mmCIF file of C-alpha atoms in Angstrom:
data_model
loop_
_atom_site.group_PDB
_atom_site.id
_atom_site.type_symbol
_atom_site.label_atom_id
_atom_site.label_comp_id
_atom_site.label_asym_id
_atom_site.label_seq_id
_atom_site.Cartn_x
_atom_site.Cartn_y
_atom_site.Cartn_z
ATOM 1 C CA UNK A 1090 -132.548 -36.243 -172.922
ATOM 2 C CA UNK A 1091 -135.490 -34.975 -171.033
ATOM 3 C CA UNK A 1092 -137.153 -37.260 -168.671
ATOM 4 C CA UNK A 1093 -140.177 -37.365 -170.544
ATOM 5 C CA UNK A 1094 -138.353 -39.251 -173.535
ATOM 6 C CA UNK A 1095 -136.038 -41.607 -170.875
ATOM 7 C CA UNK A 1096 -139.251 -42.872 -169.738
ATOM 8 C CA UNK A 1097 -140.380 -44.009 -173.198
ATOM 9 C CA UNK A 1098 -137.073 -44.816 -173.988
ATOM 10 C CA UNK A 1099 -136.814 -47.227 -170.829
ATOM 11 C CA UNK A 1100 -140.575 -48.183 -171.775
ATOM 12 C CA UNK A 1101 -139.530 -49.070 -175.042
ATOM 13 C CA UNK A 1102 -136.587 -51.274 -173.974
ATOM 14 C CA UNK A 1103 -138.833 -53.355 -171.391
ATOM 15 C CA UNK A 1104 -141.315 -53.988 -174.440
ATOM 16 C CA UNK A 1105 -138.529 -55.083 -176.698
ATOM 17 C CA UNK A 1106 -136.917 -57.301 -174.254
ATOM 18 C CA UNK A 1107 -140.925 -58.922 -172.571
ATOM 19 C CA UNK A 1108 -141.776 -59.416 -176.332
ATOM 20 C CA UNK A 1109 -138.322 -61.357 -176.955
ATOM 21 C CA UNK A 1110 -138.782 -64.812 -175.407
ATOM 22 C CA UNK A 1111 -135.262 -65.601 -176.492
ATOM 23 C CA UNK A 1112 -133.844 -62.277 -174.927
ATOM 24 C CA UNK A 1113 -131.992 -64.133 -171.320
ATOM 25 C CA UNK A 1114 -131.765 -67.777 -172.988
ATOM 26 C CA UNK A 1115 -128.827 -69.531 -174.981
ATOM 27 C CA UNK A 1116 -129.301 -69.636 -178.564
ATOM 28 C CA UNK A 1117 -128.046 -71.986 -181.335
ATOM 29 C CA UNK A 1118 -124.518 -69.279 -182.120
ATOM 30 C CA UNK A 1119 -123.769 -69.166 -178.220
ATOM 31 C CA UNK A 1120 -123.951 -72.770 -177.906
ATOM 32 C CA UNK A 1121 -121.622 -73.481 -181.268
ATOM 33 C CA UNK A 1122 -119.371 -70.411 -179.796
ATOM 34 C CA UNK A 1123 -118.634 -72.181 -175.823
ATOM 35 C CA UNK A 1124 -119.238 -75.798 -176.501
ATOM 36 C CA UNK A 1125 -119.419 -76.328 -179.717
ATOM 37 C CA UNK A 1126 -121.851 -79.250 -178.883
ATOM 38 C CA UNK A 1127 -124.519 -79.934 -181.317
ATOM 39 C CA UNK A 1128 -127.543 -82.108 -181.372
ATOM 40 C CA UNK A 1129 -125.718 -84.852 -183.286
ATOM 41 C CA UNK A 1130 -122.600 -85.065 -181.092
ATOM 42 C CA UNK A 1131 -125.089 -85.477 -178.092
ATOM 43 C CA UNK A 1132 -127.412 -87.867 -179.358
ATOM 44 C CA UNK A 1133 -124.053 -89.831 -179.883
ATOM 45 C CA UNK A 1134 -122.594 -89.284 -176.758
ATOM 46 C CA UNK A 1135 -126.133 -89.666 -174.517
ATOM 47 C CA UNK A 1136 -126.558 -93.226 -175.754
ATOM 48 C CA UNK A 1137 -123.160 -93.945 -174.895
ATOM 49 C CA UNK A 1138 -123.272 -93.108 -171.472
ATOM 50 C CA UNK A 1139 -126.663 -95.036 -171.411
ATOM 51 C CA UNK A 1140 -125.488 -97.868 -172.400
ATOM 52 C CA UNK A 1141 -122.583 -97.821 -170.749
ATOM 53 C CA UNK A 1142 -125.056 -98.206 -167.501
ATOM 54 C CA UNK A 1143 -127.724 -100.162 -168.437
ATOM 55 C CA UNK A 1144 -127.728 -104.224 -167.655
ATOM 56 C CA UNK A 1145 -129.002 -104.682 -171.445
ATOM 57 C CA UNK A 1146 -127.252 -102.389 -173.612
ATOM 58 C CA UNK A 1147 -128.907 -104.056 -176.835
ATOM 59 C CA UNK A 1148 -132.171 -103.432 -175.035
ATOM 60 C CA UNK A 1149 -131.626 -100.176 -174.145
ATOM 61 C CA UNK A 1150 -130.164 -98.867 -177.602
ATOM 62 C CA UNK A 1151 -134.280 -98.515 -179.220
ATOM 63 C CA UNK A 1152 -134.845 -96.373 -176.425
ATOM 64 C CA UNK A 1153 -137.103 -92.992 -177.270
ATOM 65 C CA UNK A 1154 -135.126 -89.747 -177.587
ATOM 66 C CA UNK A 1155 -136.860 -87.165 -175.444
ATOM 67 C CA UNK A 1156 -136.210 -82.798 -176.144
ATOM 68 C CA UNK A 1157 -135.990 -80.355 -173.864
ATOM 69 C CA UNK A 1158 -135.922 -76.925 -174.926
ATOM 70 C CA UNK A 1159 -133.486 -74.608 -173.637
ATOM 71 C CA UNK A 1160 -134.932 -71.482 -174.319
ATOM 72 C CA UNK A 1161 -138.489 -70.070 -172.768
ATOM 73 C CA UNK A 1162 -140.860 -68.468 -174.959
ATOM 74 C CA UNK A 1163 -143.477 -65.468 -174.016
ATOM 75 C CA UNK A 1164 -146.015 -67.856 -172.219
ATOM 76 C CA UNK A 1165 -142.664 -69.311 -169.889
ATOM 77 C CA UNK A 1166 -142.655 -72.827 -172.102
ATOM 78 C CA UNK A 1167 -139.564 -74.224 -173.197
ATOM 79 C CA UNK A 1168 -138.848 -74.250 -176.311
ATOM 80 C CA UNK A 1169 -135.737 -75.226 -178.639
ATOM 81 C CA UNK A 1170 -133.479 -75.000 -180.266
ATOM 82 C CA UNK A 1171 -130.927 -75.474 -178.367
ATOM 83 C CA UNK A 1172 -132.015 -78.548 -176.763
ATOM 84 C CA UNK A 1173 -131.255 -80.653 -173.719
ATOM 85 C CA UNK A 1174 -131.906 -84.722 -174.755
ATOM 86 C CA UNK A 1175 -132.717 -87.429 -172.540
ATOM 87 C CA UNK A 1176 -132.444 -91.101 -172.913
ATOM 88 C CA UNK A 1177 -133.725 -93.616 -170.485
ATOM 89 C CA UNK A 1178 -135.070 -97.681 -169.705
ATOM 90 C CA UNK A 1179 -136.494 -99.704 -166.961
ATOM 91 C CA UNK A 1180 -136.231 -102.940 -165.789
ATOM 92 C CA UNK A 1181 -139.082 -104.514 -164.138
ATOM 93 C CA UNK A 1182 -138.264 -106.217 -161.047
ATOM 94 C CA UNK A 1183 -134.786 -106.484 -161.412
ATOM 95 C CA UNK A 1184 -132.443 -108.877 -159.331
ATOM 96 C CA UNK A 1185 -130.653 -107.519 -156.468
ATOM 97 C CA UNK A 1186 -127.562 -108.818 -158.130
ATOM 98 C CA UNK A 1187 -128.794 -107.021 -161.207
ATOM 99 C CA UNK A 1188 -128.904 -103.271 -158.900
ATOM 100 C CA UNK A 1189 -125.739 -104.051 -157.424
ATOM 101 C CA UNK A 1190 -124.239 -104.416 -160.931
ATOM 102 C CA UNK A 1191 -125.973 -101.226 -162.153
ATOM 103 C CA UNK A 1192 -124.763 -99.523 -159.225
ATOM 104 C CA UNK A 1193 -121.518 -100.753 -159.745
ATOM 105 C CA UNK A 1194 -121.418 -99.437 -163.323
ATOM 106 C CA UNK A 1195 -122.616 -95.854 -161.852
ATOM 107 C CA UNK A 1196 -119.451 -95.197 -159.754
ATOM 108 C CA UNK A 1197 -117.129 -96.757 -162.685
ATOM 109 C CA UNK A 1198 -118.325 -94.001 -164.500
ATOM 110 C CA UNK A 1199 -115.840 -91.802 -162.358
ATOM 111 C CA UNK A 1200 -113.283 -92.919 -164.910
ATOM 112 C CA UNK A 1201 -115.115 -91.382 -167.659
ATOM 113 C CA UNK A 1202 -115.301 -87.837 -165.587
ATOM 114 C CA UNK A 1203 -118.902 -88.569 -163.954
ATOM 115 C CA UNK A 1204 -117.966 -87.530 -160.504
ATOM 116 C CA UNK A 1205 -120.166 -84.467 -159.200
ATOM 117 C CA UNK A 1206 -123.050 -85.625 -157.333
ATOM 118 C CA UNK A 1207 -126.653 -84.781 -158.664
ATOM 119 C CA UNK A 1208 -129.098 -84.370 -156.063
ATOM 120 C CA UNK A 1209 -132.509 -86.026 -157.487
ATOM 121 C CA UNK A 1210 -134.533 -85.892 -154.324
ATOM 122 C CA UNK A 1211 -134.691 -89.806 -154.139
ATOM 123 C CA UNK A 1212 -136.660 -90.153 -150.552
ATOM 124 C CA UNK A 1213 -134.862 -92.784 -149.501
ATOM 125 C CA UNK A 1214 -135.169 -94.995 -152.647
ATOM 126 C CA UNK A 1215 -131.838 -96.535 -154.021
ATOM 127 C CA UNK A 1216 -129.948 -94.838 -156.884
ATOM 128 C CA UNK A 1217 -127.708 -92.315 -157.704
ATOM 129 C CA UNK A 1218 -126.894 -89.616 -160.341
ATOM 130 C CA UNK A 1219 -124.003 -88.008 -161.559
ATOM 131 C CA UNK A 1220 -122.911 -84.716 -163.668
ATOM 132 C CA UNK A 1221 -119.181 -84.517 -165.631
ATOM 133 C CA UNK A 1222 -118.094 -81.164 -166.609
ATOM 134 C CA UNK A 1223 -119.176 -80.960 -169.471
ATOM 135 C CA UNK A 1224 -122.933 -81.162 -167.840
ATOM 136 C CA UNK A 1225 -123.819 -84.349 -169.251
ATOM 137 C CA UNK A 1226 -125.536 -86.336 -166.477
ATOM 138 C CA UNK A 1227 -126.129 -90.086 -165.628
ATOM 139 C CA UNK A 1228 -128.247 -92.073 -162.856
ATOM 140 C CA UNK A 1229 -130.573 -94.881 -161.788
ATOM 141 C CA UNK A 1230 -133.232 -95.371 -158.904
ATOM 142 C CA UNK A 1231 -135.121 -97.927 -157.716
ATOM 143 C CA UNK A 1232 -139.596 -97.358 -158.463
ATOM 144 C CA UNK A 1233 -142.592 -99.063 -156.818
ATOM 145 C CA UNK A 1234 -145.032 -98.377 -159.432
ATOM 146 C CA UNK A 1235 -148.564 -100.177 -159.772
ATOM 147 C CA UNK A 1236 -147.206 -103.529 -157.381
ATOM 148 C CA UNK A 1237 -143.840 -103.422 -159.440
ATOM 149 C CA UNK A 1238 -140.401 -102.591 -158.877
ATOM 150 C CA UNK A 1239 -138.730 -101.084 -161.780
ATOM 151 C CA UNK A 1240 -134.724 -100.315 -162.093
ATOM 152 C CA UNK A 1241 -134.597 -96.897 -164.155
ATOM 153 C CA UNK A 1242 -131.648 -95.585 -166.110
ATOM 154 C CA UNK A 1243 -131.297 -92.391 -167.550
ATOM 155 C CA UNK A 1244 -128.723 -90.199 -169.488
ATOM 156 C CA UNK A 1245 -128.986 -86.233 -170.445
ATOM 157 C CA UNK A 1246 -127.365 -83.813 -171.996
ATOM 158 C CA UNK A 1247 -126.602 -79.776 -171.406
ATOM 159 C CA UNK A 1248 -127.595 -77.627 -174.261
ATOM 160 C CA UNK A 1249 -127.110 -78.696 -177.487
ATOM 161 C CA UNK A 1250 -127.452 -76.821 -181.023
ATOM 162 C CA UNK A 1251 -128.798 -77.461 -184.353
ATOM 163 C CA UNK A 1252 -126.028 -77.070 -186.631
ATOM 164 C CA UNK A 1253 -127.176 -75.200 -189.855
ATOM 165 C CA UNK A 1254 -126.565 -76.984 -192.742
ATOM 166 C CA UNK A 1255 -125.821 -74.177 -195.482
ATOM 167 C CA UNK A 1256 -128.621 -74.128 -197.695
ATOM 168 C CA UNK A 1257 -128.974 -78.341 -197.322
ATOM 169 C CA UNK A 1258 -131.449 -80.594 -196.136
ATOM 170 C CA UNK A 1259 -133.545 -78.940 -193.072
ATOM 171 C CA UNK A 1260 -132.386 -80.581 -189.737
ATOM 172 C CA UNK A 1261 -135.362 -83.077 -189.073
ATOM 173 C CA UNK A 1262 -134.100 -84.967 -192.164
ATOM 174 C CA UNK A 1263 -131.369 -85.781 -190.694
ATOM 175 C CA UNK A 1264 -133.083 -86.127 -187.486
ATOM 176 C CA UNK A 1265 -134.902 -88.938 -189.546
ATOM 177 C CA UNK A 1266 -132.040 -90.502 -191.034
ATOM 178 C CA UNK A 1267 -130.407 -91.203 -187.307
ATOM 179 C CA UNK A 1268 -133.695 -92.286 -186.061
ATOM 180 C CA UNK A 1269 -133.747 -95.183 -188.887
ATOM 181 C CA UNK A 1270 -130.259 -96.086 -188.664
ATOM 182 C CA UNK A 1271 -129.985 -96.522 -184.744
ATOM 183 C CA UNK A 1272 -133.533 -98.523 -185.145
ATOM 184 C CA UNK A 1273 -132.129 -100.637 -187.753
ATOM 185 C CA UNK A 1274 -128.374 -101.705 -185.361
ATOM 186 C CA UNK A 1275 -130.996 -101.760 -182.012
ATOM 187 C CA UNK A 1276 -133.262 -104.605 -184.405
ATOM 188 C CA UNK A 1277 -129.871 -106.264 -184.746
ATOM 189 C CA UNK A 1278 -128.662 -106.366 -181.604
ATOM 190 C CA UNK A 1279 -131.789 -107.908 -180.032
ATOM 191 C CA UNK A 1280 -132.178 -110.008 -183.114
ATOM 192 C CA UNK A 1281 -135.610 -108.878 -183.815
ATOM 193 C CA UNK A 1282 -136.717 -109.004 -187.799
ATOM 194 C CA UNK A 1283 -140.056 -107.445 -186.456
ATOM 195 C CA UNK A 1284 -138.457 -104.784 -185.554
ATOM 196 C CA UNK A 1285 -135.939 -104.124 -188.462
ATOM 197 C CA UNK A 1286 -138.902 -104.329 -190.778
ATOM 198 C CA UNK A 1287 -140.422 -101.169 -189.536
ATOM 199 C CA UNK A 1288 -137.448 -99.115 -190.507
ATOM 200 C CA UNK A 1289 -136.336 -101.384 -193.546
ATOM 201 C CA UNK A 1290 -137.880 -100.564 -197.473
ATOM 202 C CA UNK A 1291 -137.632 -104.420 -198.182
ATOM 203 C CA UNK A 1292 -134.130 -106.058 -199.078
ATOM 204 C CA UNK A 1293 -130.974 -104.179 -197.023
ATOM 205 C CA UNK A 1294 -128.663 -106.723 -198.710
ATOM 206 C CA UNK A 1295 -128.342 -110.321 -199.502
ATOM 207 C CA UNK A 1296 -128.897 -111.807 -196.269
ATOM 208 C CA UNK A 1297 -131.444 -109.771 -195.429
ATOM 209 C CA UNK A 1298 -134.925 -109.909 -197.582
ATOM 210 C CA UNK A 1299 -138.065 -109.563 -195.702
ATOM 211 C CA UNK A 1300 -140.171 -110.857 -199.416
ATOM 212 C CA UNK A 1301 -139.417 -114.712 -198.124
ATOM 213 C CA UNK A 1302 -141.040 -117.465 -196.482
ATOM 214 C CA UNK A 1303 -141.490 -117.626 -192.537
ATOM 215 C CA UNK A 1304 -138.573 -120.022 -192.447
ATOM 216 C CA UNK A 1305 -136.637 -118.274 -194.150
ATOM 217 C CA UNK A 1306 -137.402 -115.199 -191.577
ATOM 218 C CA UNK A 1307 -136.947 -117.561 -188.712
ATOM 219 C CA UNK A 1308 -132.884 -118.488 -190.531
ATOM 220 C CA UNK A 1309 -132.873 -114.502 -190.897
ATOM 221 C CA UNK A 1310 -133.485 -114.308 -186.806
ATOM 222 C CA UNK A 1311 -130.679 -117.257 -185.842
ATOM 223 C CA UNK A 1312 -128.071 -115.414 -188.109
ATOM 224 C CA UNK A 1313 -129.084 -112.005 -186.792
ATOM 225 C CA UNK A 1314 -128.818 -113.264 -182.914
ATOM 226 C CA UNK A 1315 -124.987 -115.589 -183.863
ATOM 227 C CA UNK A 1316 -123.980 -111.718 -184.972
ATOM 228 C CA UNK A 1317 -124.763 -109.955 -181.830
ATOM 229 C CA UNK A 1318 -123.726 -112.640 -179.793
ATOM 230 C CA UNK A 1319 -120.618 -112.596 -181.218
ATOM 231 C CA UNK A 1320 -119.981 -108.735 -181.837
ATOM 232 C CA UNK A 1321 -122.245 -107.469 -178.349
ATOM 233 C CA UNK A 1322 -124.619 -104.579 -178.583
ATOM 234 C CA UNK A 1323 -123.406 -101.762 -181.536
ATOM 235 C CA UNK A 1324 -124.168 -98.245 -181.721
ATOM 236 C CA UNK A 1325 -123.907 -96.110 -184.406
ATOM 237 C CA UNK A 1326 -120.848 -93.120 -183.708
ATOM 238 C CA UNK A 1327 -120.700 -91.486 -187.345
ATOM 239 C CA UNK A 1328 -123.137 -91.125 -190.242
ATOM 240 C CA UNK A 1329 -121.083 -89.253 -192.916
ATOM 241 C CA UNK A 1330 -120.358 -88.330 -196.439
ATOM 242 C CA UNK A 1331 -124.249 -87.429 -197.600
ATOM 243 C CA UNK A 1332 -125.189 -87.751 -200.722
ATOM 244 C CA UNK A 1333 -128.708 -86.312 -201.634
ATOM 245 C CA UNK A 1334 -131.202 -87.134 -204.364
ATOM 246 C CA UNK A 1335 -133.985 -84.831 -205.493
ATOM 247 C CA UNK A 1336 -134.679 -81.324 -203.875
ATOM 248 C CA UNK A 1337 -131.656 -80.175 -201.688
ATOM 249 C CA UNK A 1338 -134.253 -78.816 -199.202
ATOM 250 C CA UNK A 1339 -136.294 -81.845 -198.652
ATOM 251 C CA UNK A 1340 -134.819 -84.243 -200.710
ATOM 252 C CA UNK A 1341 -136.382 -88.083 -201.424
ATOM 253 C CA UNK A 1342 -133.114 -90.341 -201.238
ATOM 254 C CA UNK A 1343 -129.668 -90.296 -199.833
ATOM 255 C CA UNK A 1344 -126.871 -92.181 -199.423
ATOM 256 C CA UNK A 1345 -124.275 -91.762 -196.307
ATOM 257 C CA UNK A 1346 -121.348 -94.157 -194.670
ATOM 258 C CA UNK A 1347 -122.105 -95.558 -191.472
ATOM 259 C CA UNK A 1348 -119.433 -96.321 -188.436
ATOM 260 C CA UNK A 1349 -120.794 -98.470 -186.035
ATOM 261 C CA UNK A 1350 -118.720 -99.086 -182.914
ATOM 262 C CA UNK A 1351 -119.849 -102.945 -181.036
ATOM 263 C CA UNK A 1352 -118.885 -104.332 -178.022
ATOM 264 C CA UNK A 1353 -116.846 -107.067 -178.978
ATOM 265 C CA UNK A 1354 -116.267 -106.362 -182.344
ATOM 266 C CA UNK A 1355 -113.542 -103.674 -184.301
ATOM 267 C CA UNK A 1356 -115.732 -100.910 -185.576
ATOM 268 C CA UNK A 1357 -117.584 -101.542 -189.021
ATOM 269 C CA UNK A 1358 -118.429 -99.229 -191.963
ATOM 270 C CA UNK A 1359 -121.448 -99.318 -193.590
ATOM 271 C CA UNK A 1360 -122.560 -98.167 -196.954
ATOM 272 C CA UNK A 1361 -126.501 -97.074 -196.568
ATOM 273 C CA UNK A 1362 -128.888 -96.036 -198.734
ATOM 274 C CA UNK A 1363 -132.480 -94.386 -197.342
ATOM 275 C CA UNK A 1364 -135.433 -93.032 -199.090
ATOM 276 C CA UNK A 1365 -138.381 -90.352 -197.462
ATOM 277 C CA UNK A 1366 -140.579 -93.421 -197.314
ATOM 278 C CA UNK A 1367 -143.992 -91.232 -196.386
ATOM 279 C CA UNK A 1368 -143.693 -87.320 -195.734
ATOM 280 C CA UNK A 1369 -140.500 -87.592 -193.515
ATOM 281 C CA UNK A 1370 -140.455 -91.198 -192.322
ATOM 282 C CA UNK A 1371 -137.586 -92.103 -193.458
ATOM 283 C CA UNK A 1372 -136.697 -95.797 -194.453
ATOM 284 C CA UNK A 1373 -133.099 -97.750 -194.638
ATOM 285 C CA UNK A 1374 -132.756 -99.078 -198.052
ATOM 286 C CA UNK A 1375 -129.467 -100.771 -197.859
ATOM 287 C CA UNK A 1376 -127.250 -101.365 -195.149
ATOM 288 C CA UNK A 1377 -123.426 -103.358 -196.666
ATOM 289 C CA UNK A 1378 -120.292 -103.646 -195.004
ATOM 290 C CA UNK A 1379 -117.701 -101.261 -197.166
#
């Protein structure tokens, strides 16, 4: 090769590899190929470790799910998929017993393989973090924000990919279908009707009609809050067995069974139905005990 064509050669490799945002970052196959981890195994598994930290579990279970992409594009954003997923709370001027007990719950967490130090930079303030080896990570730290003091948790995740689903429904459906179904066993376990009604089409079972009198709402409320105080704060650990209505793309209805693992309580399966309630918003239809 002359060196006139190794210098457009080498020219023409830079190009290919500057215009390839993707070209140094993990993508969905090497994440399914070393961990195997996907974004439903770690939205599981995040919340777990969050609640497994935070004072108020029940609380902390409608927390937001944050992304992080793990991938940076052409203008150095990051981008996903894969994605790294954060969970977190605060507590507004939480007891000192209430920090002891949260930092009590940090170092159990050595049992579960959260031993490697994180170093967050925390100036002094109170907290701690810790990695397993997996690279899931877990912490709290004391804030002085605007004359408060707030207790934070938080729980992430490494790199996690989106699963294709073979010619199914796209992956924010089922994105959608999580989203409802961990709303719907958070409303539960605070007892809030409120809340269950924004994720709810109307009737999830015989107990549970939202089409009744305020007294009858306020009877809904006592029997949701006897439940949780007697089964502790759930969270959902399976969503299975799909069954789709209407295109197999973006289909309108669906059908799946639901594990729900509680605190106090043996594990329960649930049969739910969901429709796409308004371009993507997906609503829980029906929610029975199998």
């Amino acid at each position: 090769m002359t060196a006139r064509r190794l210098l457009i050669a080498l020219a023409l490799a830079a190009l290919a590899t500057a215009c390839d945002p993707y070209s140094r970052d993990p993508d969905n196959a090497e994440i399914l190929q070393s961990t195997g981890l996907t974004v439903e195994q770690a939205e599981y598994a995040v919340f777990d470790n969050l609640l497994a930290l935070s004072p108020d579990p029940a609380r902390s279970y409608g927390a937001e799910v944050t992304r992080h992409g793990c991938a940076t594009n052409a203008s150095a954003r990051t981008v996903g998929p894969p994605w790294k997923l954060s969970v977190g709370d605060r507590f507004a001027d939480p007891s000192p017993e209430l920090v002891d007990a949260t930092e009590s719950a940090l170092e159990s967490m050595a049992e579960r393989g959260f031993t490697a130090p994180v170093d967050k930079e925390l100036a002094g303030r109170r907290g701690g973090y810790r990695r397993d080896s997996r690279g899931f990570e877990i912490g709290f730290e004391m804030r002085d924000t605007d004359g408060k003091r707030y207790l934070s948790v938080v729980a992430t995740t490494p790199c996690a990919a989106e699963k294709s689903t073979g010619g199914g429904p796209i992956p924010p459906v089922f994105d959608a279908i999580r989203l409802a179904t961990r709303k719907a066993v958070h409303a539960f376990g605070v007892a809030d009707p409120a809340v269950l009604r924004t994720v709810a089409c109307g009737k999830l079972g015989e107990g549970v009609d939202f089409a009744v009198p305020a007294d009858e709402r306020e009877r809904l409320r006592q029997t949701m809050a006897a439940d949780a105080e007697t089964r502790g704060a759930g969270r959902v650990v399976e969503i299975a067995n799909y069954r789709w209505q209407g295109d197999p793309i973006l289909p309108s209805a669906a059908s799946a069974e639901v594990t729900v693992h509680y605190q106090r309580h043996p594990d329960i399966r649930y049969r739910a139905e969901y429709r796409d309630w308004s371009g993507g918003d997906w609503r829980l239809c029906a929610f029975d005990p199998i």
